[in-house]
Amino acid sequence: MKSLSVSKAVTALMLAGLVLLPLYSQLSGNIFILTLFTRVIILALAAASLNLIMGFGGMMSFGHAAYLGIGGYAVGMLAQEGVGSGFIQFPVALAASAIYALVIGALSLRTRGVYFIMITLAFAQMAYYVASGLARYGGDDGLTVYKRSDFSGLIDLSNRTQFYYLCLACLFGVIFLIWRIVNSRFGLVVQGLRSNEQRMQAIGFPAKRYQLVCFVISGTMCGLAGALLANNTDFVSPAVMYWTRSGDLMVMVILGGMGTLFGPVMGAVVFLLLEEFLSQITEYWALIMGPLLLLIVLFGRGGIMGVLGRAGRG
Amino acid sequence: MLLVVEQFLNGLQFGLLLFLLAAGLTLVFGIMDLVNLAHGSLYMMGAYFAATFAAWTGSFLLGALMALGATLVLGIVLEVTALRHLYGRDHLDHVLATFGLILFFNEAVRLIWGPAGLALPLPAWLTVPVPILPGIHYPAYRLAIIAVALLVALLLYLGVMRTRIGMLIRAGASNREMIGALGINIKLLYTLVFGLGAALAGLAGLMQAPILTVQIGMGENILILAFVIIVIGGIGSIRGAFLAAIFVGMIDTLGRAFLPNLLRQVLSGAAASTAAPALSSMLIYLLMAIVLVVRPEGLFPASRR
């Protein structure tokens, strides 16, 4: 039980830090840190959604950034067309992501293993090219969102602190949902399919249907992250869907610990802070980041959560 | 007529180039079971090496030959220092580690050569248009690419199908443990195959360099196309990679050339000119989706292990 307590303590510390961050930002007058962490939280949300299919479902999607773009473009395009209400923008963003996930999932899930990794990658690239071709909505240059989603006075997204807490609430909500899913009958079936698909099918579960539903849920969650991200940067461009973005999300999940509830959050925090820190030291931060990833893969099995677990045990 | 022939040859040339890239990728995957995202970086390095060496020596051919050797060495060094330790690991580990390598290579190139792209000028004798049919001229350099790539494809086929090393490679692809148990130095074989794959990627890069600019990230888009090709062709199958590469090269080139006009017949001018580029970029992915729906293992799956 001691092994659990170390990772639990670190997780609790991190979550407390995230909750109290705006207070620190206000006291120290450091506005930058609040903006930085808003981004961290949004990407943590995306990583958590990826973890649902990758860590628990065993579906290695290499095209998860597509949902960031779809969610973002839903907000941006509606804003451009004069529909500023968040009550319309957000549901549309979620629905669009869900529909995309349904189509892509139905096609991709026919394959497995590396084929699955590559077909999800290819579809995300396809979405990237579609967005680049949207001349009305900025094409390659992207689309500026002049006005953030309007929730008619309920919550003001232009207020940094309020927006931060909205993102944090979304993150907690999604993690709670994932926790409920993973421990439900549905979640157990999906995890069973990860371990042994043939056996689960022999018992009589329609494997693909379960996996597809899980895939759609994950995509919808990531679409939410996309809608938030567009509001955070006031901008959305095809670049958010570029395949290196999907790679970043995968790195966050694996860095934090696949198949753990808070691992992806930890991974996102560490990855983005490391990126920020290294880019302040040197312009060539990727020169360090790249080999670091290699070392993490070679020596850091189970990610940060795994290492913490071992530290507690050893 | 002129345009059709020209675009057809362009498609063939692009397809053959893609084959060089995909062949290395599919060999490495088929034999070492390694997903190598950094394959595109080797393509990029080939182009940068060629541009640099050609500038040093003042000769395009000499530069190209030196670049070929340099990518071969780079591939071997990469295999021995890093990728060797990834064999037998999860595919996800491969994706992550080689993703890290891409970051490293892009940044290293930016550090060494700077963020601006390089140009690799062609010697005069390669720039002349060559008459291929009465009244139709085609650039000599593109013809040279077609010839070189076809030659390499032939050599690769003969090498894999007719030589002892090729036999070992095929044996390694169908059962790794077994050929190790038979006393073959499997480690050396792996290093060799990886070096070969790297040299092929480098060759593709240095041949493409005079047509496009040599720039950071040039390997990434084409890498995705190479992945699409090996998925369509069936992972591990060189024959599949060849046919799929030609197919993809043709569809991409012809789509870009003729789709805008075709669309203009159906849609209004403005709508067609915005939809066409996106649609022609999508064509290949649509093709892949269709292939995977019909044949989830690709068109020419390598024999099951």
Coordinates of C-alpha atoms in Angstrom, one line a residue:
Chain A
M1 CA 0.0 0.0 0.0
K2 CA 2.9 2.3 0.5
S3 CA 3.6 2.4 -3.2
L4 CA 0.1 3.8 -3.8
S5 CA 0.6 6.5 -1.2
V6 CA 3.7 8.0 -2.9
S7 CA 2.0 8.5 -6.3
K8 CA -1.2 9.6 -4.5
A9 CA 0.7 12.2 -2.5
V10 CA 2.4 13.6 -5.5
T11 CA -0.9 13.6 -7.4
A12 CA -2.7 15.4 -4.6
L13 CA 0.1 17.9 -4.4
M14 CA -0.1 18.6 -8.1
L15 CA -3.9 19.0 -8.0
A16 CA -3.8 21.3 -5.0
G17 CA -1.2 23.4 -6.9
L18 CA -3.5 23.6 -9.9
V19 CA -6.4 24.7 -7.8
L20 CA -4.4 27.4 -5.9
L21 CA -2.5 28.7 -8.9
P22 CA -4.7 31.7 -9.7
L23 CA -4.2 32.8 -6.1
Y24 CA -0.5 32.7 -6.5
S25 CA -0.7 34.5 -9.8
Q26 CA -2.8 37.2 -8.2
L27 CA -0.5 37.7 -5.2
S28 CA 2.7 37.7 -7.2
G29 CA 1.3 39.6 -10.1
N30 CA 2.6 36.9 -12.5
I31 CA -0.1 36.8 -15.2
F32 CA 2.1 34.8 -17.6
I33 CA 2.0 31.7 -15.3
L34 CA -1.8 31.7 -15.4
T35 CA -1.9 31.8 -19.2
L36 CA 0.7 29.1 -19.4
F37 CA -1.2 26.8 -17.0
T38 CA -4.5 27.4 -18.8
R39 CA -2.9 25.9 -21.8
V40 CA -1.4 23.1 -19.7
I41 CA -4.8 22.2 -18.3
I42 CA -6.5 22.2 -21.7
L43 CA -3.8 20.0 -23.2
A44 CA -4.0 17.8 -20.1
L45 CA -7.7 17.4 -20.9
A46 CA -6.9 16.3 -24.4
A47 CA -4.2 13.9 -23.1
A48 CA -6.7 12.4 -20.6
S49 CA -9.2 11.8 -23.4
L50 CA -6.5 10.1 -25.4
N51 CA -5.5 8.0 -22.4
L52 CA -9.1 6.6 -22.3
I53 CA -8.7 4.8 -25.6
M54 CA -4.9 4.4 -25.5
G55 CA -4.3 3.4 -21.9
F56 CA -7.5 1.7 -21.0
G57 CA -8.8 0.6 -24.4
G58 CA -5.4 -0.3 -26.1
M59 CA -6.3 1.7 -29.2
M60 CA -3.2 3.6 -30.2
S61 CA -4.6 6.7 -31.9
F62 CA -2.0 8.8 -33.6
G63 CA -4.5 11.3 -34.9
H64 CA -6.0 12.7 -31.7
A65 CA -5.0 16.3 -32.5
A66 CA -7.7 16.3 -35.2
Y67 CA -10.3 16.7 -32.5
L68 CA -8.5 19.7 -31.1
G69 CA -8.8 21.3 -34.5
I70 CA -12.4 20.2 -35.1
G71 CA -13.5 21.6 -31.7
G72 CA -11.5 24.8 -32.3
Y73 CA -12.9 25.3 -35.8
A74 CA -16.4 24.8 -34.6
V75 CA -16.0 27.7 -32.3
G76 CA -14.1 29.8 -34.7
M77 CA -16.4 29.2 -37.7
L78 CA -19.5 29.9 -35.7
A79 CA -18.0 33.0 -34.2
Q80 CA -17.1 34.2 -37.8
E81 CA -20.7 33.6 -38.9
G82 CA -22.0 35.7 -36.0
V83 CA -23.1 32.9 -33.6
G84 CA -21.3 34.0 -30.5
S85 CA -23.2 32.0 -27.9
G86 CA -21.2 29.3 -26.1
F87 CA -24.4 27.4 -25.6
I88 CA -24.5 26.8 -29.3
Q89 CA -20.7 26.7 -30.0
F90 CA -19.7 24.1 -27.4
P91 CA -22.5 21.6 -28.2
V92 CA -21.7 22.0 -31.9
A93 CA -18.0 21.5 -31.2
L94 CA -18.7 18.3 -29.2
A95 CA -21.2 17.0 -31.8
A96 CA -18.8 17.6 -34.7
S97 CA -16.0 15.8 -32.9
A98 CA -18.3 12.9 -32.0
I99 CA -19.5 12.5 -35.6
Y100 CA -15.9 12.7 -36.9
A101 CA -14.9 10.1 -34.3
L102 CA -17.8 7.9 -35.3
V103 CA -16.8 7.8 -39.0
I104 CA -13.1 7.6 -38.4
G105 CA -13.5 5.0 -35.7
A106 CA -15.8 2.8 -37.8
L107 CA -13.2 2.7 -40.5
S108 CA -10.1 2.6 -38.4
L109 CA -11.3 -0.1 -36.0
R110 CA -11.3 -2.6 -38.9
T111 CA -7.6 -2.6 -38.5
R112 CA -5.3 -3.3 -35.6
G113 CA -1.8 -2.7 -34.4
V114 CA 0.5 -0.6 -36.5
Y115 CA -2.2 -0.3 -39.2
F116 CA -4.5 1.4 -36.6
I117 CA -1.7 3.8 -35.6
M118 CA -1.2 4.8 -39.2
I119 CA -4.7 5.0 -40.4
T120 CA -5.6 7.3 -37.5
L121 CA -2.6 9.4 -38.4
A122 CA -3.6 9.5 -42.1
F123 CA -7.2 10.6 -41.2
A124 CA -5.9 13.4 -39.0
Q125 CA -3.6 14.6 -41.9
M126 CA -6.7 14.5 -44.1
A127 CA -8.5 16.8 -41.6
Y128 CA -5.4 19.0 -41.6
Y129 CA -5.6 19.4 -45.4
V130 CA -9.3 20.1 -45.3
A131 CA -8.7 22.9 -42.8
S132 CA -5.9 24.2 -45.0
G133 CA -8.3 24.4 -47.9
L134 CA -11.0 26.3 -46.1
A135 CA -10.3 29.6 -47.8
R136 CA -13.3 31.3 -46.3
Y137 CA -12.0 30.5 -42.8
G138 CA -8.4 31.6 -43.3
G139 CA -7.0 28.5 -45.0
D140 CA -3.4 27.9 -44.1
D141 CA -3.1 31.1 -42.1
G142 CA -5.8 30.1 -39.6
L143 CA -8.8 31.9 -38.2
T144 CA -8.7 34.6 -35.6
V145 CA -11.5 34.3 -33.0
Y146 CA -12.3 37.9 -32.3
K147 CA -14.8 37.2 -29.6
R148 CA -14.6 34.4 -27.0
S149 CA -17.7 32.2 -26.5
D150 CA -20.4 34.1 -24.8
F151 CA -22.2 32.3 -21.9
S152 CA -24.7 35.2 -21.4
G153 CA -23.2 36.4 -18.1
L154 CA -23.0 33.0 -16.5
I155 CA -19.2 32.9 -16.9
D156 CA -16.9 35.4 -18.6
L157 CA -14.3 33.6 -20.7
S158 CA -12.3 36.9 -21.1
N159 CA -11.7 36.9 -17.4
R160 CA -8.4 35.0 -17.0
T161 CA -9.2 33.6 -13.6
Q162 CA -12.8 32.5 -14.5
F163 CA -11.6 30.9 -17.7
Y164 CA -8.8 29.1 -15.9
Y165 CA -11.3 27.6 -13.4
L166 CA -13.7 26.7 -16.2
C167 CA -10.9 24.7 -17.9
L168 CA -9.9 23.1 -14.6
A169 CA -13.6 22.2 -13.9
C170 CA -13.8 20.6 -17.4
L171 CA -10.6 18.7 -16.7
F172 CA -11.9 17.4 -13.3
G173 CA -15.3 16.6 -14.9
V174 CA -13.7 14.6 -17.7
I175 CA -11.4 12.7 -15.3
F176 CA -14.4 11.9 -13.1
L177 CA -16.2 10.7 -16.1
I178 CA -13.3 8.6 -17.2
W179 CA -13.0 7.1 -13.7
R180 CA -16.7 6.2 -13.8
I181 CA -16.4 4.7 -17.3
V182 CA -13.3 2.7 -16.4
N183 CA -15.0 1.2 -13.4
S184 CA -18.3 0.5 -15.1
R185 CA -19.3 -2.7 -16.8
F186 CA -18.7 -1.0 -20.2
G187 CA -15.2 0.1 -19.1
L188 CA -14.3 -3.4 -17.9
V189 CA -15.4 -4.9 -21.2
V190 CA -13.2 -2.3 -23.1
Q191 CA -10.2 -3.1 -20.8
G192 CA -10.9 -6.8 -21.4
L193 CA -10.8 -6.2 -25.1
R194 CA -7.4 -4.6 -24.7
S195 CA -6.1 -7.7 -22.9
N196 CA -7.6 -10.3 -25.1
E197 CA -10.0 -9.5 -27.9
Q198 CA -10.6 -13.0 -29.1
R199 CA -11.5 -14.3 -25.7
M200 CA -13.9 -11.4 -25.1
Q201 CA -15.5 -12.1 -28.4
A202 CA -15.8 -15.7 -27.6
I203 CA -17.6 -14.9 -24.4
G204 CA -20.1 -13.0 -26.7
F205 CA -19.2 -9.3 -26.5
P206 CA -19.4 -7.4 -29.8
A207 CA -15.9 -6.1 -29.6
K208 CA -15.9 -3.5 -32.3
R209 CA -19.1 -1.9 -31.0
Y210 CA -17.7 -1.4 -27.5
Q211 CA -14.4 -0.1 -28.9
L212 CA -16.2 2.3 -31.2
V213 CA -18.3 3.8 -28.4
C214 CA -15.2 4.3 -26.4
F215 CA -13.5 5.9 -29.3
V216 CA -16.4 8.3 -29.8
I217 CA -16.5 9.2 -26.2
S218 CA -12.8 10.0 -26.2
G219 CA -13.0 12.0 -29.4
T220 CA -15.9 14.1 -28.0
M221 CA -13.9 14.8 -24.8
C222 CA -11.0 16.0 -26.9
G223 CA -13.3 18.2 -29.0
L224 CA -14.1 20.0 -25.7
A225 CA -10.4 20.6 -25.2
G226 CA -10.3 22.0 -28.8
A227 CA -13.2 24.4 -28.1
L228 CA -11.4 25.6 -25.0
L229 CA -8.1 25.9 -26.8
A230 CA -9.6 28.1 -29.5
N231 CA -11.0 30.4 -26.8
N232 CA -7.6 30.4 -25.0
T233 CA -5.5 31.4 -28.0
D234 CA -8.3 33.4 -29.7
F235 CA -7.1 31.7 -32.8
V236 CA -7.4 28.4 -34.5
S237 CA -5.3 27.1 -37.5
P238 CA -4.6 23.9 -39.3
A239 CA -1.4 23.7 -37.3
V240 CA -3.2 22.4 -34.2
M241 CA -4.1 19.3 -36.2
Y242 CA -0.6 18.7 -37.5
W243 CA 0.6 15.2 -36.8
T244 CA 3.4 16.4 -34.4
R245 CA 0.6 17.7 -32.2
S246 CA -0.9 14.2 -32.0
G247 CA 2.6 13.0 -31.2
D248 CA 2.9 15.6 -28.4
L249 CA -0.4 14.3 -26.9
M250 CA 0.9 10.7 -27.1
V251 CA 4.1 11.8 -25.4
M252 CA 2.2 13.4 -22.6
V253 CA 0.1 10.3 -21.9
I254 CA 3.1 7.9 -22.0
L255 CA 5.3 10.3 -20.0
G256 CA 2.7 10.5 -17.3
G257 CA 1.8 6.9 -17.3
M258 CA -0.6 5.1 -19.6
G259 CA -3.7 3.7 -18.1
T260 CA -3.6 5.7 -14.9
L261 CA -6.3 8.3 -14.1
F262 CA -4.0 11.3 -13.4
G263 CA -0.9 10.2 -15.3
P264 CA -1.8 12.2 -18.5
V265 CA -2.3 15.3 -16.4
M266 CA 1.0 14.8 -14.8
G267 CA 2.5 14.1 -18.2
A268 CA 1.0 17.3 -19.7
V269 CA 2.3 19.4 -16.8
V270 CA 5.8 18.0 -17.0
F271 CA 6.0 18.0 -20.8
L272 CA 4.8 21.6 -21.3
L273 CA 6.8 23.0 -18.3
L274 CA 9.9 21.2 -19.6
E275 CA 9.3 22.7 -23.0
E276 CA 8.9 26.1 -21.5
F277 CA 11.9 25.7 -19.3
L278 CA 14.2 24.4 -22.0
S279 CA 13.1 27.0 -24.5
Q280 CA 14.1 29.7 -22.0
I281 CA 17.6 28.2 -21.7
T282 CA 18.2 27.6 -25.4
E283 CA 16.6 28.3 -28.6
Y284 CA 17.4 24.8 -29.6
W285 CA 15.3 23.1 -26.9
A286 CA 14.3 20.2 -29.1
L287 CA 17.9 19.2 -29.3
I288 CA 17.6 18.2 -25.6
M289 CA 13.9 17.2 -25.7
G290 CA 14.3 14.7 -28.5
P291 CA 17.0 12.5 -26.9
L292 CA 15.2 12.9 -23.5
L293 CA 12.1 11.2 -25.0
L294 CA 14.3 8.4 -26.3
L295 CA 15.7 7.9 -22.8
I296 CA 12.3 8.0 -21.2
V297 CA 11.2 5.3 -23.5
L298 CA 14.3 3.2 -22.9
F299 CA 14.5 3.5 -19.1
G300 CA 11.3 5.0 -17.8
R301 CA 8.8 2.2 -18.1
G302 CA 5.3 3.1 -17.0
G303 CA 6.0 6.8 -17.1
I304 CA 6.1 9.1 -14.1
M305 CA 3.3 7.2 -12.3
G306 CA 5.2 4.0 -12.8
V307 CA 8.5 5.5 -11.5
L308 CA 6.6 6.9 -8.5
G309 CA 5.1 3.6 -7.8
R310 CA 8.4 1.9 -7.9
A311 CA 10.0 4.5 -5.7
G312 CA 7.3 3.9 -3.1
R313 CA 7.9 0.2 -3.3
G314 CA 11.7 0.2 -3.4
Chain B
M1 CA -1.9 15.6 -74.8
L2 CA 1.4 17.3 -73.9
L3 CA 0.1 18.0 -70.4
V4 CA -1.2 14.4 -69.9
V5 CA 2.1 12.8 -70.9
E6 CA 4.0 15.2 -68.8
Q7 CA 1.8 14.7 -65.7
F8 CA 1.9 11.0 -66.2
L9 CA 5.6 11.0 -66.2
N10 CA 5.7 13.3 -63.2
G11 CA 3.4 10.9 -61.4
L12 CA 5.6 8.0 -62.2
Q13 CA 8.7 9.9 -61.1
F14 CA 7.1 10.9 -57.8
G15 CA 5.8 7.3 -57.3
L16 CA 9.3 5.9 -57.8
L17 CA 10.7 8.3 -55.4
L18 CA 8.1 7.4 -52.8
F19 CA 9.0 3.8 -53.4
L20 CA 12.6 4.4 -52.4
L21 CA 11.4 5.8 -49.2
A22 CA 8.7 3.2 -48.6
A23 CA 11.0 0.3 -49.4
G24 CA 13.4 1.1 -46.6
L25 CA 10.5 1.7 -44.2
T26 CA 8.8 -1.6 -45.1
L27 CA 12.0 -3.6 -44.9
V28 CA 12.8 -2.2 -41.5
F29 CA 9.3 -2.9 -40.4
G30 CA 9.1 -6.3 -41.9
I31 CA 12.3 -7.6 -40.5
M32 CA 13.0 -5.7 -37.3
D33 CA 9.3 -5.1 -36.5
L34 CA 10.4 -1.5 -35.9
V35 CA 8.1 1.5 -36.7
N36 CA 10.6 4.2 -37.6
L37 CA 9.1 7.7 -37.8
A38 CA 12.6 9.1 -38.1
H39 CA 12.9 7.6 -41.6
G40 CA 11.8 11.0 -43.0
S41 CA 14.7 12.6 -41.1
L42 CA 17.1 10.3 -43.0
Y43 CA 15.5 11.6 -46.2
M44 CA 16.0 15.1 -45.1
M45 CA 19.6 14.4 -44.1
G46 CA 20.3 12.9 -47.5
A47 CA 19.2 16.2 -49.1
Y48 CA 21.2 18.3 -46.7
F49 CA 24.3 16.2 -47.2
A50 CA 24.0 16.3 -50.9
A51 CA 23.6 20.1 -51.0
T52 CA 26.6 20.5 -48.7
F53 CA 28.9 18.1 -50.4
A54 CA 27.9 19.3 -53.9
A55 CA 28.8 22.8 -52.8
W56 CA 32.2 21.6 -51.4
T57 CA 33.2 19.5 -54.3
G58 CA 31.6 21.5 -57.0
S59 CA 30.2 18.4 -58.6
F60 CA 26.6 17.2 -58.4
L61 CA 27.4 13.6 -58.9
L62 CA 30.3 13.5 -56.5
G63 CA 28.2 15.3 -53.9
A64 CA 25.3 12.8 -54.4
L65 CA 27.6 9.8 -54.0
M66 CA 29.2 11.2 -50.9
A67 CA 25.7 12.0 -49.5
L68 CA 24.6 8.5 -50.2
G69 CA 27.6 7.2 -48.2
A70 CA 27.0 9.7 -45.4
T71 CA 23.3 8.6 -44.9
L72 CA 24.4 5.0 -44.9
V73 CA 26.8 5.7 -42.1
L74 CA 24.3 7.9 -40.3
G75 CA 21.8 5.1 -40.5
I76 CA 24.2 2.5 -39.1
V77 CA 25.3 4.9 -36.3
L78 CA 21.7 5.5 -35.5
E79 CA 20.9 1.8 -35.4
V80 CA 23.8 0.9 -33.2
T81 CA 23.5 3.8 -30.7
A82 CA 19.7 4.1 -30.3
L83 CA 17.3 2.0 -32.3
R84 CA 18.9 -1.4 -31.6
H85 CA 17.6 -1.1 -28.1
L86 CA 14.1 -0.8 -29.2
Y87 CA 13.7 -4.1 -31.0
G88 CA 11.2 -6.3 -29.3
R89 CA 9.6 -3.4 -27.5
D90 CA 6.0 -2.2 -27.9
H91 CA 5.2 -0.3 -31.2
L92 CA 4.2 2.6 -29.1
D93 CA 7.7 2.8 -27.7
H94 CA 9.0 2.9 -31.2
V95 CA 6.6 5.7 -32.2
L96 CA 7.6 7.8 -29.2
A97 CA 11.4 7.2 -29.4
T98 CA 11.6 7.9 -33.1
F99 CA 9.3 10.9 -32.6
G100 CA 12.0 12.2 -30.3
L101 CA 14.6 11.6 -32.9
I102 CA 12.6 13.7 -35.4
L103 CA 12.7 16.6 -33.0
F104 CA 16.4 16.0 -32.5
F105 CA 17.2 15.9 -36.2
N106 CA 15.1 18.9 -37.1
E107 CA 16.8 20.9 -34.4
A108 CA 20.2 19.7 -35.2
V109 CA 19.7 20.7 -38.9
R110 CA 18.6 24.2 -37.7
L111 CA 21.7 24.5 -35.6
I112 CA 24.1 23.3 -38.3
W113 CA 22.6 24.7 -41.5
G114 CA 20.4 27.5 -40.1
P115 CA 16.7 27.9 -40.5
A116 CA 16.8 29.0 -44.1
G117 CA 16.6 26.3 -46.8
L118 CA 19.4 25.3 -49.1
A119 CA 19.3 24.9 -52.9
L120 CA 21.0 22.1 -54.8
P121 CA 21.7 23.4 -58.3
L122 CA 21.8 20.9 -61.1
P123 CA 24.7 20.7 -63.5
A124 CA 23.9 22.0 -67.0
W125 CA 23.7 18.6 -68.7
L126 CA 20.8 17.6 -66.5
T127 CA 18.7 20.6 -67.1
V128 CA 18.2 20.3 -70.9
P129 CA 14.8 19.1 -72.0
V130 CA 14.9 15.8 -73.8
P131 CA 12.5 14.9 -76.6
I132 CA 10.6 11.8 -75.6
L133 CA 7.9 11.8 -78.2
P134 CA 7.7 13.9 -81.4
G135 CA 7.0 17.4 -80.1
I136 CA 7.1 16.5 -76.5
H137 CA 10.0 17.4 -74.3
Y138 CA 10.7 16.3 -70.7
P139 CA 13.4 17.5 -68.3
A140 CA 16.4 15.3 -68.4
Y141 CA 16.8 15.3 -64.6
R142 CA 13.3 13.9 -64.0
L143 CA 14.0 11.2 -66.6
A144 CA 17.2 10.5 -64.7
I145 CA 15.3 10.1 -61.5
I146 CA 13.0 7.6 -63.1
A147 CA 15.9 5.7 -64.5
V148 CA 17.9 5.6 -61.3
A149 CA 14.9 4.7 -59.2
L150 CA 13.9 1.9 -61.6
L151 CA 17.4 0.6 -61.5
V152 CA 17.5 0.7 -57.7
A153 CA 14.2 -1.1 -57.6
L154 CA 15.5 -3.8 -59.9
L155 CA 18.7 -4.2 -57.9
L156 CA 16.7 -4.4 -54.7
Y157 CA 14.5 -7.0 -56.2
L158 CA 17.4 -9.1 -57.4
G159 CA 19.3 -8.5 -54.2
V160 CA 16.4 -9.7 -52.0
M161 CA 15.3 -12.5 -54.2
R162 CA 18.5 -13.8 -55.7
T163 CA 21.4 -13.3 -53.2
R164 CA 22.4 -15.0 -50.0
I165 CA 22.0 -11.8 -48.0
G166 CA 18.6 -11.3 -49.5
M167 CA 17.7 -14.9 -48.6
L168 CA 18.7 -14.1 -45.0
I169 CA 16.7 -10.9 -45.1
R170 CA 13.6 -12.8 -46.2
A171 CA 14.2 -15.5 -43.7
G172 CA 14.5 -12.9 -41.0
A173 CA 11.2 -11.4 -42.0
S174 CA 9.4 -14.7 -41.7
N175 CA 11.0 -16.0 -38.5
R176 CA 13.5 -14.0 -36.5
E177 CA 14.2 -16.5 -33.7
M178 CA 14.7 -19.3 -36.1
I179 CA 17.5 -17.7 -38.2
G180 CA 19.2 -16.6 -35.1
A181 CA 19.1 -20.2 -33.9
L182 CA 20.6 -21.3 -37.1
G183 CA 23.7 -19.4 -36.4
I184 CA 23.2 -16.3 -38.4
N185 CA 24.5 -13.1 -36.9
I186 CA 21.2 -11.4 -36.6
K187 CA 22.5 -8.2 -35.1
L188 CA 24.8 -7.6 -38.0
L189 CA 21.9 -8.4 -40.4
Y190 CA 19.7 -5.9 -38.7
T191 CA 22.3 -3.2 -38.8
L192 CA 22.9 -3.9 -42.5
V193 CA 19.2 -3.7 -43.3
F194 CA 18.8 -0.5 -41.4
G195 CA 21.7 1.0 -43.2
L196 CA 20.3 0.0 -46.5
G197 CA 17.0 1.5 -45.6
A198 CA 18.7 4.7 -44.6
A199 CA 20.7 4.9 -47.8
L200 CA 17.5 4.4 -49.8
A201 CA 15.8 7.2 -47.9
G202 CA 18.9 9.4 -48.4
L203 CA 18.9 8.6 -52.1
A204 CA 15.2 9.7 -52.4
G205 CA 16.0 12.9 -50.5
L206 CA 19.0 13.8 -52.5
M207 CA 17.3 13.2 -55.8
Q208 CA 14.3 15.2 -54.7
A209 CA 16.5 18.1 -53.5
P210 CA 17.1 19.9 -56.8
I211 CA 13.3 19.9 -57.5
L212 CA 12.2 21.2 -54.2
T213 CA 14.1 23.3 -51.7
V214 CA 16.1 21.5 -49.1
Q215 CA 14.4 22.6 -45.8
I216 CA 13.7 21.5 -42.3
G217 CA 10.6 19.3 -42.0
M218 CA 10.8 18.2 -45.7
G219 CA 10.9 14.6 -44.5
E220 CA 7.7 14.7 -42.5
N221 CA 5.0 15.1 -45.1
I222 CA 6.6 12.6 -47.4
L223 CA 7.0 10.2 -44.5
I224 CA 3.3 10.2 -44.0
L225 CA 2.8 9.4 -47.7
A226 CA 5.3 6.6 -47.3
F227 CA 3.4 5.2 -44.4
V228 CA 0.2 5.4 -46.4
I229 CA 2.0 3.4 -49.1
I230 CA 3.1 0.6 -46.9
V231 CA -0.3 0.4 -45.4
I232 CA -1.9 0.2 -48.8
G233 CA 0.7 -2.2 -50.1
G234 CA 0.7 -4.4 -47.0
I235 CA 3.4 -3.9 -44.4
G236 CA 6.6 -5.8 -45.0
S237 CA 5.9 -6.4 -48.7
I238 CA 8.4 -4.8 -51.1
R239 CA 6.3 -5.7 -54.1
G240 CA 3.2 -4.2 -52.5
A241 CA 5.3 -1.0 -51.6
F242 CA 6.3 -0.7 -55.3
L243 CA 2.8 -1.0 -56.7
A244 CA 1.2 1.2 -54.1
A245 CA 4.0 3.8 -54.5
I246 CA 3.4 4.1 -58.2
F247 CA -0.3 4.2 -57.6
V248 CA -0.1 6.9 -54.9
G249 CA 2.4 8.9 -56.9
M250 CA 0.1 8.9 -59.9
I251 CA -3.1 9.7 -58.0
D252 CA -1.5 12.5 -56.1
T253 CA 0.1 14.1 -59.2
L254 CA -2.8 13.6 -61.6
G255 CA -5.3 14.6 -59.0
R256 CA -3.5 17.9 -58.4
A257 CA -3.1 18.5 -62.1
F258 CA -6.6 17.7 -63.3
L259 CA -9.0 17.8 -60.4
P260 CA -9.3 21.6 -60.4
N261 CA -10.5 21.5 -64.1
L262 CA -12.8 18.6 -63.5
L263 CA -14.4 20.3 -60.5
R264 CA -14.8 23.5 -62.5
Q265 CA -17.1 21.7 -64.8
V266 CA -19.4 20.7 -61.9
L267 CA -19.0 23.6 -59.5
S268 CA -18.8 27.3 -59.9
G269 CA -15.3 28.7 -60.5
A270 CA -14.8 30.1 -57.0
A271 CA -16.0 27.0 -55.2
A272 CA -14.0 24.7 -57.4
S273 CA -10.7 26.6 -56.9
T274 CA -11.1 26.5 -53.1
A275 CA -12.2 22.9 -52.9
A276 CA -9.8 21.4 -55.4
P277 CA -6.5 21.7 -53.5
A278 CA -8.0 20.3 -50.4
L279 CA -9.7 17.5 -52.3
S280 CA -6.6 16.5 -54.2
S281 CA -4.6 16.4 -51.0
M282 CA -7.3 14.2 -49.5
L283 CA -7.5 11.8 -52.5
I284 CA -4.7 9.5 -51.2
Y285 CA -6.1 9.2 -47.8
L286 CA -9.5 8.4 -49.2
L287 CA -7.8 5.7 -51.3
M288 CA -6.2 4.3 -48.2
A289 CA -9.5 4.3 -46.3
I290 CA -11.1 2.4 -49.1
V291 CA -8.3 -0.1 -49.3
L292 CA -8.4 -0.7 -45.5
V293 CA -12.1 -1.1 -45.5
V294 CA -11.9 -3.7 -48.3
R295 CA -8.6 -5.3 -47.4
P296 CA -7.6 -4.4 -43.8
E297 CA -4.2 -6.1 -44.2
G298 CA -3.3 -4.1 -47.3
L299 CA -3.3 -5.2 -50.9
F300 CA -0.3 -7.5 -50.8
P301 CA 0.2 -8.6 -47.3
A302 CA 3.5 -10.2 -46.6
S303 CA 3.1 -13.9 -45.6
R304 CA 2.0 -14.4 -42.0
R305 CA 4.5 -15.1 -39.4

